[in-house]
Coordinates of C-alpha atoms and ligand atoms in Angstrom, one line a residue:
X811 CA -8.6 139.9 19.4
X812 CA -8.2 137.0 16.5
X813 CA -4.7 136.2 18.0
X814 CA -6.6 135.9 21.9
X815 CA -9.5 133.7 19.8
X816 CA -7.0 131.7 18.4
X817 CA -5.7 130.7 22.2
X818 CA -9.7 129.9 23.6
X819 CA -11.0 126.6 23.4
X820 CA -12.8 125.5 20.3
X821 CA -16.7 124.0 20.9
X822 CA -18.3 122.5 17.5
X823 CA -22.3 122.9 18.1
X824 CA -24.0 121.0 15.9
X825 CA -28.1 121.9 15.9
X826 CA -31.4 120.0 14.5
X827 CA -32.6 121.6 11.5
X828 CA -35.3 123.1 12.8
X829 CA -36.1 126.8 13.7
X830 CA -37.0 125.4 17.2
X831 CA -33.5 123.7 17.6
X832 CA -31.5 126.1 16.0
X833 CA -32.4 129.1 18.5
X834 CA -31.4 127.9 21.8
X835 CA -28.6 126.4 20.5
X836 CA -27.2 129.9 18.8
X837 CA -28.4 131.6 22.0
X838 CA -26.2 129.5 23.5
X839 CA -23.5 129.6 21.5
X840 CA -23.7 133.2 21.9
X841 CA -23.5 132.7 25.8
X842 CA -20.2 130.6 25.3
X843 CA -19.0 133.0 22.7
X844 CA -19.9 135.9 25.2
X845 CA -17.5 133.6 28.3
X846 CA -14.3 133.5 25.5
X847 CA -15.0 130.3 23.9
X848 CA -14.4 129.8 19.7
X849 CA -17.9 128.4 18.6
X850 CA -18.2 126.7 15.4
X851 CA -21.9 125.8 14.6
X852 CA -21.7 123.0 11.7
X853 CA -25.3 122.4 9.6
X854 CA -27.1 121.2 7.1
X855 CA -27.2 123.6 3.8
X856 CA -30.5 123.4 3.8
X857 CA -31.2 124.8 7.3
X858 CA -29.8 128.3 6.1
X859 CA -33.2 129.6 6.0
X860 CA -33.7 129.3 9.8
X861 CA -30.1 131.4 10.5
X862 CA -31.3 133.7 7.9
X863 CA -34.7 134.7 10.4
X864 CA -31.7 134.2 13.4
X865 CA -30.8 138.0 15.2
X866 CA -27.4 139.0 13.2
X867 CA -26.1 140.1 16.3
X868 CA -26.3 136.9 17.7
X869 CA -25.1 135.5 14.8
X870 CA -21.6 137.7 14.5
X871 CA -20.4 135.8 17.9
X872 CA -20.2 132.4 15.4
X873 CA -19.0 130.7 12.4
X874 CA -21.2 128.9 10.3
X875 CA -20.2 125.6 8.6
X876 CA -22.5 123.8 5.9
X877 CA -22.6 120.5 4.6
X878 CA -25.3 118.7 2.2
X879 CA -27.8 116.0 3.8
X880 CA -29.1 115.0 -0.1
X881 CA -31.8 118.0 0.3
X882 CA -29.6 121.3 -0.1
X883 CA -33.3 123.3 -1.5
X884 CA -35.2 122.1 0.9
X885 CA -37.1 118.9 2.0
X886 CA -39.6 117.5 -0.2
X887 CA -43.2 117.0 0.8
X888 CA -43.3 113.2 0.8
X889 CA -40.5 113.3 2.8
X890 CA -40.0 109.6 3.9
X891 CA -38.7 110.5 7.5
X892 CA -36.9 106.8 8.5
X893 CA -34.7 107.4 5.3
X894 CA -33.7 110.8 5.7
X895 CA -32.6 110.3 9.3
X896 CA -30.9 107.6 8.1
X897 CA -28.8 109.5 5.5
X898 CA -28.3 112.2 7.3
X899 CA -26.7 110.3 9.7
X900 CA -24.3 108.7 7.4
X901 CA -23.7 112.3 5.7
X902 CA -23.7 114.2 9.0
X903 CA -21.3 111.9 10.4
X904 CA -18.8 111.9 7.6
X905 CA -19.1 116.0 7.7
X906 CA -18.4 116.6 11.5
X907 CA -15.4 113.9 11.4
X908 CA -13.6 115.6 8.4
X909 CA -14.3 118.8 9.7
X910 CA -13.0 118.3 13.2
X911 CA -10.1 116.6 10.9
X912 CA -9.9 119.6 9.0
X913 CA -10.1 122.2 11.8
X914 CA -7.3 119.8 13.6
X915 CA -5.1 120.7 11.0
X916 CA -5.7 124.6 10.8
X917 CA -4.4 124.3 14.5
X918 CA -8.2 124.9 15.5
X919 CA -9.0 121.6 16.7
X920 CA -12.2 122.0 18.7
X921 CA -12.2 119.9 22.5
X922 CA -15.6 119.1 22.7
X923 CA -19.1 118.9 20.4
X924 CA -22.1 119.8 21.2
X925 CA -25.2 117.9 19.4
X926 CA -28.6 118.1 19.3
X927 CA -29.3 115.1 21.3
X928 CA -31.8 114.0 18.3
X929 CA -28.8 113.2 16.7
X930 CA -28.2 109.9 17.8
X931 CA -25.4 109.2 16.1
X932 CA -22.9 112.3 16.8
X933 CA -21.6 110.9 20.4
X934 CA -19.6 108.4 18.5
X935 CA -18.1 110.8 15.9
X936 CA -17.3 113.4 19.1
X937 CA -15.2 110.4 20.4
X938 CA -14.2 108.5 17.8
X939 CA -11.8 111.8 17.2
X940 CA -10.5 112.1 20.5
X941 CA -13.0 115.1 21.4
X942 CA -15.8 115.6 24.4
X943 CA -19.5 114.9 23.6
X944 CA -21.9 116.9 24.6
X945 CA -25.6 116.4 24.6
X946 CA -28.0 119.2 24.4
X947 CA -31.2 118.8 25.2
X948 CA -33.5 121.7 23.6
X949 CA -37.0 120.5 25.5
X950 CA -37.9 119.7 28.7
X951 CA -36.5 117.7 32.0
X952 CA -40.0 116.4 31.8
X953 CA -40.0 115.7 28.5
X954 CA -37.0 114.0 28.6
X955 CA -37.4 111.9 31.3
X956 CA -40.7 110.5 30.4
X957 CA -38.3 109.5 27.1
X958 CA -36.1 108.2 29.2
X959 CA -38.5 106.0 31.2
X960 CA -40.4 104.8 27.7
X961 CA -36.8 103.0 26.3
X962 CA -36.2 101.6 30.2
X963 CA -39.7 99.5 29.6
X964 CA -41.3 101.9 33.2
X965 CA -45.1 102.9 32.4
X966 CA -45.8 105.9 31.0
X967 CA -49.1 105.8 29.4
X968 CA -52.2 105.7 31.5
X969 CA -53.8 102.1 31.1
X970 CA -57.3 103.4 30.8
X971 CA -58.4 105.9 28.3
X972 CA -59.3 108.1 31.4
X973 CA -56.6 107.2 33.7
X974 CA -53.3 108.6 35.0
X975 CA -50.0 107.7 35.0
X976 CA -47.2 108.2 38.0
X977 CA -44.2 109.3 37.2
X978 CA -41.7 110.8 39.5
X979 CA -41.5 114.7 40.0
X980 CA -44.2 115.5 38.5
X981 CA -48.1 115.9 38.8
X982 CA -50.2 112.5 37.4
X983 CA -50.5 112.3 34.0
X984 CA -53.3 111.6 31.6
X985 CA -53.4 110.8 28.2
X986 CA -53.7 114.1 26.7
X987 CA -50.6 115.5 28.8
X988 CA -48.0 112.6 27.4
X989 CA -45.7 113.7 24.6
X990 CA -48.1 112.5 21.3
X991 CA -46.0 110.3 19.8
X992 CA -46.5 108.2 23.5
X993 CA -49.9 108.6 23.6
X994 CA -50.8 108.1 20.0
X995 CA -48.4 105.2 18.9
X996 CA -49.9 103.9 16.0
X997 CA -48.5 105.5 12.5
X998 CA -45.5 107.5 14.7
X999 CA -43.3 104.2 15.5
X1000 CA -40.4 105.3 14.1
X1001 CA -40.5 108.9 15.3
X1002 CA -40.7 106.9 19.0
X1003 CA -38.2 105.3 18.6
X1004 CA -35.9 107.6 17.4
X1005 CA -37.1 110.0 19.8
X1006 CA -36.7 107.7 23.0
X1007 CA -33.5 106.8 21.4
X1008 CA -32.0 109.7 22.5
X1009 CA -31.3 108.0 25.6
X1010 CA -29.9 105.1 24.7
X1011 CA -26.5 106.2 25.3
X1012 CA -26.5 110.0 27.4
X1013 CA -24.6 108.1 30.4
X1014 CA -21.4 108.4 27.7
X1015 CA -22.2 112.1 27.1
X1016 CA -19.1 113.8 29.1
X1017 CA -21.7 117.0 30.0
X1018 CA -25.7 116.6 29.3
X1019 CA -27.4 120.3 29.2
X1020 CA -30.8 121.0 29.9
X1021 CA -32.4 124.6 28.1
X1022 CA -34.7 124.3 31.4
X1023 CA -33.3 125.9 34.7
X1024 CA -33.0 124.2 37.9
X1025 CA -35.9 126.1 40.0
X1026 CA -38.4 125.4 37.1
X1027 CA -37.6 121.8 37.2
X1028 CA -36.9 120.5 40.1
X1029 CA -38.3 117.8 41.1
X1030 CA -38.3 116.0 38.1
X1031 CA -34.2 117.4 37.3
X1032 CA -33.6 115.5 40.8
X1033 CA -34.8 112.4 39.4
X1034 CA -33.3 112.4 36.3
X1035 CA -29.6 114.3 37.4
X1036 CA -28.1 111.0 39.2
X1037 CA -27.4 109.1 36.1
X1038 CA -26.1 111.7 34.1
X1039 CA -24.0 114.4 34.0
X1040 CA -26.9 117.2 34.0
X1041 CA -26.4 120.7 33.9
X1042 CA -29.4 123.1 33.0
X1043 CA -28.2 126.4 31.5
X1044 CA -31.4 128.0 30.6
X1045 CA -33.4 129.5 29.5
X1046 CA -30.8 129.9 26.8
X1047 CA -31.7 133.5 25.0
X1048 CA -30.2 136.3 24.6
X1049 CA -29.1 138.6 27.1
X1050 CA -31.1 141.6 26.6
X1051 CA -34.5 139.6 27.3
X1052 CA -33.4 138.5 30.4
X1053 CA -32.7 141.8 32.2
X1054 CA -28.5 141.6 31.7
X1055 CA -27.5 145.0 30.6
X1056 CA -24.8 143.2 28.5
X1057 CA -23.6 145.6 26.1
X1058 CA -23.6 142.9 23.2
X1059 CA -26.7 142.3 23.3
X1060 CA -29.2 144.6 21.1
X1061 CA -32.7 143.4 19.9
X1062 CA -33.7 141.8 17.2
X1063 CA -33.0 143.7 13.7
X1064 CA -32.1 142.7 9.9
X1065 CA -34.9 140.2 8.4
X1066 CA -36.4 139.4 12.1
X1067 CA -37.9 143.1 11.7
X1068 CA -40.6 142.6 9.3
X1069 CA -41.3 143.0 12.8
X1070 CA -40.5 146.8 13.1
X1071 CA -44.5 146.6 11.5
X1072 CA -45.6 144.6 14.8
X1073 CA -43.5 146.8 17.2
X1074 CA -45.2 150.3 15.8
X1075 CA -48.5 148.9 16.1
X1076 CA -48.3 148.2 19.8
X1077 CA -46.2 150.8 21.0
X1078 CA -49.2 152.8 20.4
X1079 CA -51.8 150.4 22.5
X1080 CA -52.1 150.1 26.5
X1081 CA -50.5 147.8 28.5
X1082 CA -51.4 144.7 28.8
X1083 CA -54.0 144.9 26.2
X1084 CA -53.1 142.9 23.4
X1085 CA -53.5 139.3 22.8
X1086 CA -50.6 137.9 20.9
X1087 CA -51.3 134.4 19.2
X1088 CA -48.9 132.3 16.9
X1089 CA -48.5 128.6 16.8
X1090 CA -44.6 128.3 16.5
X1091 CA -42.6 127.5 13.4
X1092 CA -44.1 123.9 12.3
X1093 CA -47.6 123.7 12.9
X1094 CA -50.3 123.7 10.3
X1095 CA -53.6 124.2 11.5
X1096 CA -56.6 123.2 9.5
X1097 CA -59.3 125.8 8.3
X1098 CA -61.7 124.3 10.8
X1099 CA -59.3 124.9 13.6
X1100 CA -58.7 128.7 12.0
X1101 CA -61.9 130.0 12.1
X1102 CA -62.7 128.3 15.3
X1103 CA -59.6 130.5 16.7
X1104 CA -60.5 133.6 14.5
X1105 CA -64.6 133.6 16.0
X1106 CA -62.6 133.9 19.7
X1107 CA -60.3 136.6 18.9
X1108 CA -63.7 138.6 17.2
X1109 CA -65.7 138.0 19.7
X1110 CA -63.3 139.1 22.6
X1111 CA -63.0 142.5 21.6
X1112 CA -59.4 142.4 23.1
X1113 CA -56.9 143.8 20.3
X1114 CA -54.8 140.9 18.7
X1115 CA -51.5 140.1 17.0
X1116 CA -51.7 136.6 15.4
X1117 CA -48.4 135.2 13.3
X1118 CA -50.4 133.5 10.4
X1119 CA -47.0 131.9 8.8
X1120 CA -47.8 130.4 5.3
X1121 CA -46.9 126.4 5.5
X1122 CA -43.4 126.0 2.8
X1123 CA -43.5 123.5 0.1
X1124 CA -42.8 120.6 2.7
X1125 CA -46.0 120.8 4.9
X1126 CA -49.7 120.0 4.2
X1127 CA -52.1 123.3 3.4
X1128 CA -53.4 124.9 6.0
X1129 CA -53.1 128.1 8.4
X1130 CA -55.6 130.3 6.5
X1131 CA -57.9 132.7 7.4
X1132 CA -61.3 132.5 7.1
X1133 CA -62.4 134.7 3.8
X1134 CA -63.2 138.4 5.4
X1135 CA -61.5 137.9 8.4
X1136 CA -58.6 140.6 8.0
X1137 CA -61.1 143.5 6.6
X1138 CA -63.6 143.1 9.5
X1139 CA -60.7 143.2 12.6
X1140 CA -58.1 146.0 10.8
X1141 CA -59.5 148.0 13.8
X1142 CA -59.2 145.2 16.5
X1143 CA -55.9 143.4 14.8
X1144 CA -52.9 142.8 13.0
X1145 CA -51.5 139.5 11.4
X1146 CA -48.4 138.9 10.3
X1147 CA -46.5 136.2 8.7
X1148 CA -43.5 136.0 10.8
X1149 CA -42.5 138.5 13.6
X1150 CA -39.6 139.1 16.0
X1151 CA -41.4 136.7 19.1
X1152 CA -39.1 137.7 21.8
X1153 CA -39.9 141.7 20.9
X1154 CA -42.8 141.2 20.9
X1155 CA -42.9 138.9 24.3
X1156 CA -41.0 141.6 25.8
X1157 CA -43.0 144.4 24.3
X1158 CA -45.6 146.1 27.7
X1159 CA -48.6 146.1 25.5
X1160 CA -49.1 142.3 25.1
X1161 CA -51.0 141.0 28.4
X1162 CA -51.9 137.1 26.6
X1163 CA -49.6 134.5 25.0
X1164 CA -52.3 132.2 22.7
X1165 CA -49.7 129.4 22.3
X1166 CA -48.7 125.7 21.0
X1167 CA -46.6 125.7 23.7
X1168 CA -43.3 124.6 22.0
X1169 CA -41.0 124.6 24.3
X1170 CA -39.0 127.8 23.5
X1171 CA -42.1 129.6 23.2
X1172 CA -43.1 128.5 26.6
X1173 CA -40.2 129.3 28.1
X1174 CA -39.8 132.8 26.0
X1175 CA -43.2 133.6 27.4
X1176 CA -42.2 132.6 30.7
X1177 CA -39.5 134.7 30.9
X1178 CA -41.3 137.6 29.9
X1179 CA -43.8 137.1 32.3
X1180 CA -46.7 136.8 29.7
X1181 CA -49.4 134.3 31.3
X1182 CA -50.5 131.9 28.5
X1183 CA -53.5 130.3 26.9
X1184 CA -52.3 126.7 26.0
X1185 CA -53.5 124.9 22.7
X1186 CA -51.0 122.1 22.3
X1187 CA -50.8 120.6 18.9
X1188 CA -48.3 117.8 19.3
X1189 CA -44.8 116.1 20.0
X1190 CA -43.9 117.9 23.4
X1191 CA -46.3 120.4 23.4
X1192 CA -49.1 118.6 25.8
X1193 CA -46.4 118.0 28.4
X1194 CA -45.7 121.6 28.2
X1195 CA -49.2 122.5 28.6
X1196 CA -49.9 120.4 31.5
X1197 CA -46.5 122.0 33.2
X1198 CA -47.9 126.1 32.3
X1199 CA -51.3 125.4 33.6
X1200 CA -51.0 122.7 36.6
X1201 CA -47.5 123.0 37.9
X1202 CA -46.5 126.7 37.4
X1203 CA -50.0 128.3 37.2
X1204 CA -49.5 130.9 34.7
X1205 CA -51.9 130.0 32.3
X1206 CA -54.7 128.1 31.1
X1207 CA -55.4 124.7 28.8
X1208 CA -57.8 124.6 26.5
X1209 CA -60.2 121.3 26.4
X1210 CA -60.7 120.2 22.9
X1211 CA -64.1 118.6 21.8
X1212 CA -64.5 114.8 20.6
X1213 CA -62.7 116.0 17.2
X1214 CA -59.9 117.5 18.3
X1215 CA -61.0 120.7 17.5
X1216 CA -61.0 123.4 20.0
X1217 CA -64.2 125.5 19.9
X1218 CA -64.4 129.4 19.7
X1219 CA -65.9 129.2 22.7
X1220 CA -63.6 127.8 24.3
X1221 CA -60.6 129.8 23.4
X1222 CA -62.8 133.2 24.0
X1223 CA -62.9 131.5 27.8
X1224 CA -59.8 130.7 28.3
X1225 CA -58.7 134.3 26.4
X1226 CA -60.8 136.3 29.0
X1227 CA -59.7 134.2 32.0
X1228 CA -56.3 135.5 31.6
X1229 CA -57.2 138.9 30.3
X1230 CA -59.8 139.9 33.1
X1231 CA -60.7 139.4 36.3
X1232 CA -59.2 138.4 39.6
X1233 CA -57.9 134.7 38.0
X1234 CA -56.4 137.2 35.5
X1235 CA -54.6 139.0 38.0
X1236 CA -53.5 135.9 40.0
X1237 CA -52.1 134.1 36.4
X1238 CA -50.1 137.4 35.6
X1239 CA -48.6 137.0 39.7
X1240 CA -47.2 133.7 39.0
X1241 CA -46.2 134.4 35.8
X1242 CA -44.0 137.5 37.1
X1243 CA -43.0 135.1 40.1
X1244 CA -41.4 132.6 37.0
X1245 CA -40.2 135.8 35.0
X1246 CA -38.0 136.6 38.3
X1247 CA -36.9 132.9 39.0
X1248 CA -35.7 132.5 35.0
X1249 CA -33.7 135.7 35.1
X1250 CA -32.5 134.6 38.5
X1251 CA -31.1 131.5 37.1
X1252 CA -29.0 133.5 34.7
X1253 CA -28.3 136.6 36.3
X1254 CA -24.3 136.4 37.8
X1255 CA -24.0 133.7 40.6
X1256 CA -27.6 131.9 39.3
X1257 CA -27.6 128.4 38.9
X1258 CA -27.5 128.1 35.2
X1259 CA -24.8 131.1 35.2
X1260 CA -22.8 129.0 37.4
X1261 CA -23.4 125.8 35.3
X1262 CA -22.2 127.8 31.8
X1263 CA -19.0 129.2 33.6
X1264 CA -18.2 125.8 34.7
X1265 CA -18.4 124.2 31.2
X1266 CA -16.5 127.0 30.1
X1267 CA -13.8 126.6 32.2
X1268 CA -14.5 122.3 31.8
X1269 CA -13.7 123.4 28.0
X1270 CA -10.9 125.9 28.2
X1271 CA -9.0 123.5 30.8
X1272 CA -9.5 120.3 28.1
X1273 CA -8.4 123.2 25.5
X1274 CA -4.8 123.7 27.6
Ligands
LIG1329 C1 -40.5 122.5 17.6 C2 -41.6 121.7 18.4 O1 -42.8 121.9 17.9 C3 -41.5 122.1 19.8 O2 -42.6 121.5 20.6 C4 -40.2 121.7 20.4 O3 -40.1 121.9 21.7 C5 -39.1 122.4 19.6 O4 -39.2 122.2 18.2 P1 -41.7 124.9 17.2 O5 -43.0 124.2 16.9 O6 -41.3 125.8 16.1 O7 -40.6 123.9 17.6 O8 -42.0 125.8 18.5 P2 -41.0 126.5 19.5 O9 -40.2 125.5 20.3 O10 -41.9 127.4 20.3 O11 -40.0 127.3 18.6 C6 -40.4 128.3 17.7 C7 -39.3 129.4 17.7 O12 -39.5 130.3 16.6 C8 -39.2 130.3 19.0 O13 -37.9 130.5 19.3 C9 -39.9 131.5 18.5 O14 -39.4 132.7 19.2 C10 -39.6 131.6 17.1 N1 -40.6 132.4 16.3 C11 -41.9 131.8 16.1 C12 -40.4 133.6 15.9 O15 -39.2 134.2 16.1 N2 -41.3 134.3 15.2 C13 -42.5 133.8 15.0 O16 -43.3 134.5 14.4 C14 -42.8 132.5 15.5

């Protein structure tokens, strides 16, 4: 087996260190892995935490490099953002080149690397040693072309405050449905420009994928494909949650399965009778926003799970509950600080998704069929939105009041409109219509199956 390993192409993957880039990526890597490639996922030392919560079993499929970017315990609070990209840049680069160096040498030497396309940098190290470079985009088509459109000068903010915004494939656009950074400039230059910069330079990627699939986005995929060489390979997870009865795949265990808690509790409720509400790895809301969101669960009698995840030492306070809260629901709910999402996703008992709408929570809850209650908080997550509630009508958007603050009311409404009724009924349709379309895309002979096999074989015949 080590001896056939040594003879498959070698693929460096090198993720953002986030918990929201480094899961499609190792789900992907898992896919490759799964086809006969090497994978080789080179990091940052202090994104170790995030592979720690990652599913061992997807993790046994790779080899994990570190490297230090200045911050090996963590990042600090005052973290001043335009410097640390900056240095991670010239430490990441340095890194990946001696390690492709370095794996040359063992006889290992990998043909192509895949990157984050926030990293702006790592096209030029892929080619300045001879290899492919491979762009990976972890959100949207959407997303990514309204990006795209930003650095190329085209309009993509509405000119009035209550006005729309054209932009090809895709429904018109208002302020609140823009990526945040776009429609909130001020104070988040520098995160605009390094996030538009992402395009700067994707017509030298040799392959650009998409964690999207091509039904989901086509419209906008259509405008975006000619330019580049796009290939959408989503949704990448693992196998088990979309249908495959590939015998590597097993759920979640190991430190994901605090988690075994959350299971037990709603194996033994209905189906489709539990709410399940979490706000993805990064967001912080404020105690306002917290009890606003704890009066709607109360009040809807429906039975709850809600990931409450304490903020780490980086990020501002926030995400508490209101004092009482978890003695007066123990009958209704159960909150947790960190839970096995696709388990639960996949679990019959949960009928509601209360989501940011990240983008691998959207599509996680898409591919489970769960119809969603949308409460964007920011970067992507407003496009995302827009998409779940106007374009694939599975879910519904909260409206947030002149603060910003989305009202208990509100969130009961929009709770109860997927949880009852005939709009209920119609949102959980669609939602099973997008469930069979994603698993479609992925099953043998789907689109983003047929994309994967031919990078594989792109890889294996660069490898030869
Ligand atoms: C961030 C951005 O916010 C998001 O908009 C962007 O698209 C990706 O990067 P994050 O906010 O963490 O990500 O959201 P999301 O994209 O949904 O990723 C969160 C990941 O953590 C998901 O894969 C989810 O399954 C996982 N998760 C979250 C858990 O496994 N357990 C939890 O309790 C909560």
């Amino acid at each position: 087996m080590e001896e056939e390993r040594g003879k498959s192409a070698h693929v460096l993957l090198l993720p953002y260190p986030s918990q929201g880039h480094i899961n499609p990526l190792l789900y992907f890597a898992d896919r490759l892995a799964s086809n006969g490639l090497r994978v080789t996922f080179v990091t940052p030392i202090q994104s170790k935490k995030y592979f720690h919560k990652a599913d061992p079993a997807v993790l046994a499929s790779t080899h994990l490099e570190f490297f230090s970017d200045g911050h090996d315990d963590g990042l600090p609070p005052d973290l001043d953002l335009e410097a640390y990209q900056s240095n991670l840049r010239r430490l990441g680069s340095r890194a990946v080149g001696d390690l492709i160096d370095r794996l040359t040498v063992q006889g290992v030497r990998p043909v192509s690397l895949v990157y984050d396309s926030f990293y702006l940098w790592a096209l030029d190290v892929a080619h300045d040693h001879g290899i492919l470079g491979v762009s990976f985009l972890t959100q949207s088509c959407a997303v990514g072309s309204i990006y795209n459109r930003y650095l190329h000068g085209h309009p993509v903010r509405p000119k009035e405050p209550n006005g729309h915004v054209t932009i090809p494939g895709m429904p018109l656009l208002g302020l609140r449905d823009i990526p945040s950074f776009i429609a909130q400039p001020e104070g988040n230059r520098f995160i605009l420009e390094w996030l538009s910069g992402q395009f700067e330079n994707i017509d030298q990627a040799d392959y650009v994928l998409v964690n999207s699939f091509d039904s989901l986005e086509a419209e906008v995929r259509k405008e975006i494909a000619e330019a580049w060489s796009l290939m959408m390979i989503g949704p990448a997870l693992p196998a088990v949650y979309l249908g495959s009865k590939n015998p590597r795949a097993t759920k979640m265990s190991g430190e994901q399965g605090m988690l075994t808690d959350c299971l037990q509790w709603l194996d033994g409720r209905p189906v489709g009778s539990v709410v399940y509400v979490s706000f993805g790895s990064m967001a912080v809301l404020s105690a306002e926003q917290m009890e606003e969101v704890s009066g709607a669960l109360r009040r809807s009698k429906w039975a709850f799970l809600w990931v409450v995840r304490p903020p780490s030492a980086n990020e501002k306070a926030g995400n508490s509950l209101p004092e009482g809260f978890m003695e007066a629901t123990s009958e209704q709910g159960l909150v947790v600080p960190w839970c096995s999402q696709l388990d639960v996703l996949s679990h019959r008992a949960v009928g509601c998704f209360v989501t940011h709408c990240g983008w691998n929570s959207t599509l996680e809850g898409l591919t489970q069929g769960v119809p969603m209650v949308a409460i964007p908080q920011w970067s992507d997550q407003p496009t995302n939105s827009k998409l779940v509630s106007d374009v694939w009508k599975m879910g519904v958007r909260v409206e947030v009041d002149e603060k910003e603050v989305v009202r208990s009311g509100e969130v009961e409404r929009c709770i109860r409109e997927v949880m009852e009724g005939e709009r209920g009924a119609e949102l959980r349709r669609n939602a099973q219509r997008w469930k069979d379309l994603a698993w479609e895309a992925v099953a043998e002979g789907g689109s983003s199956d047929n994309n994967i096999k031919k990078f594989v074989a792109n890889m294996s015949s660069s490898h030869l």
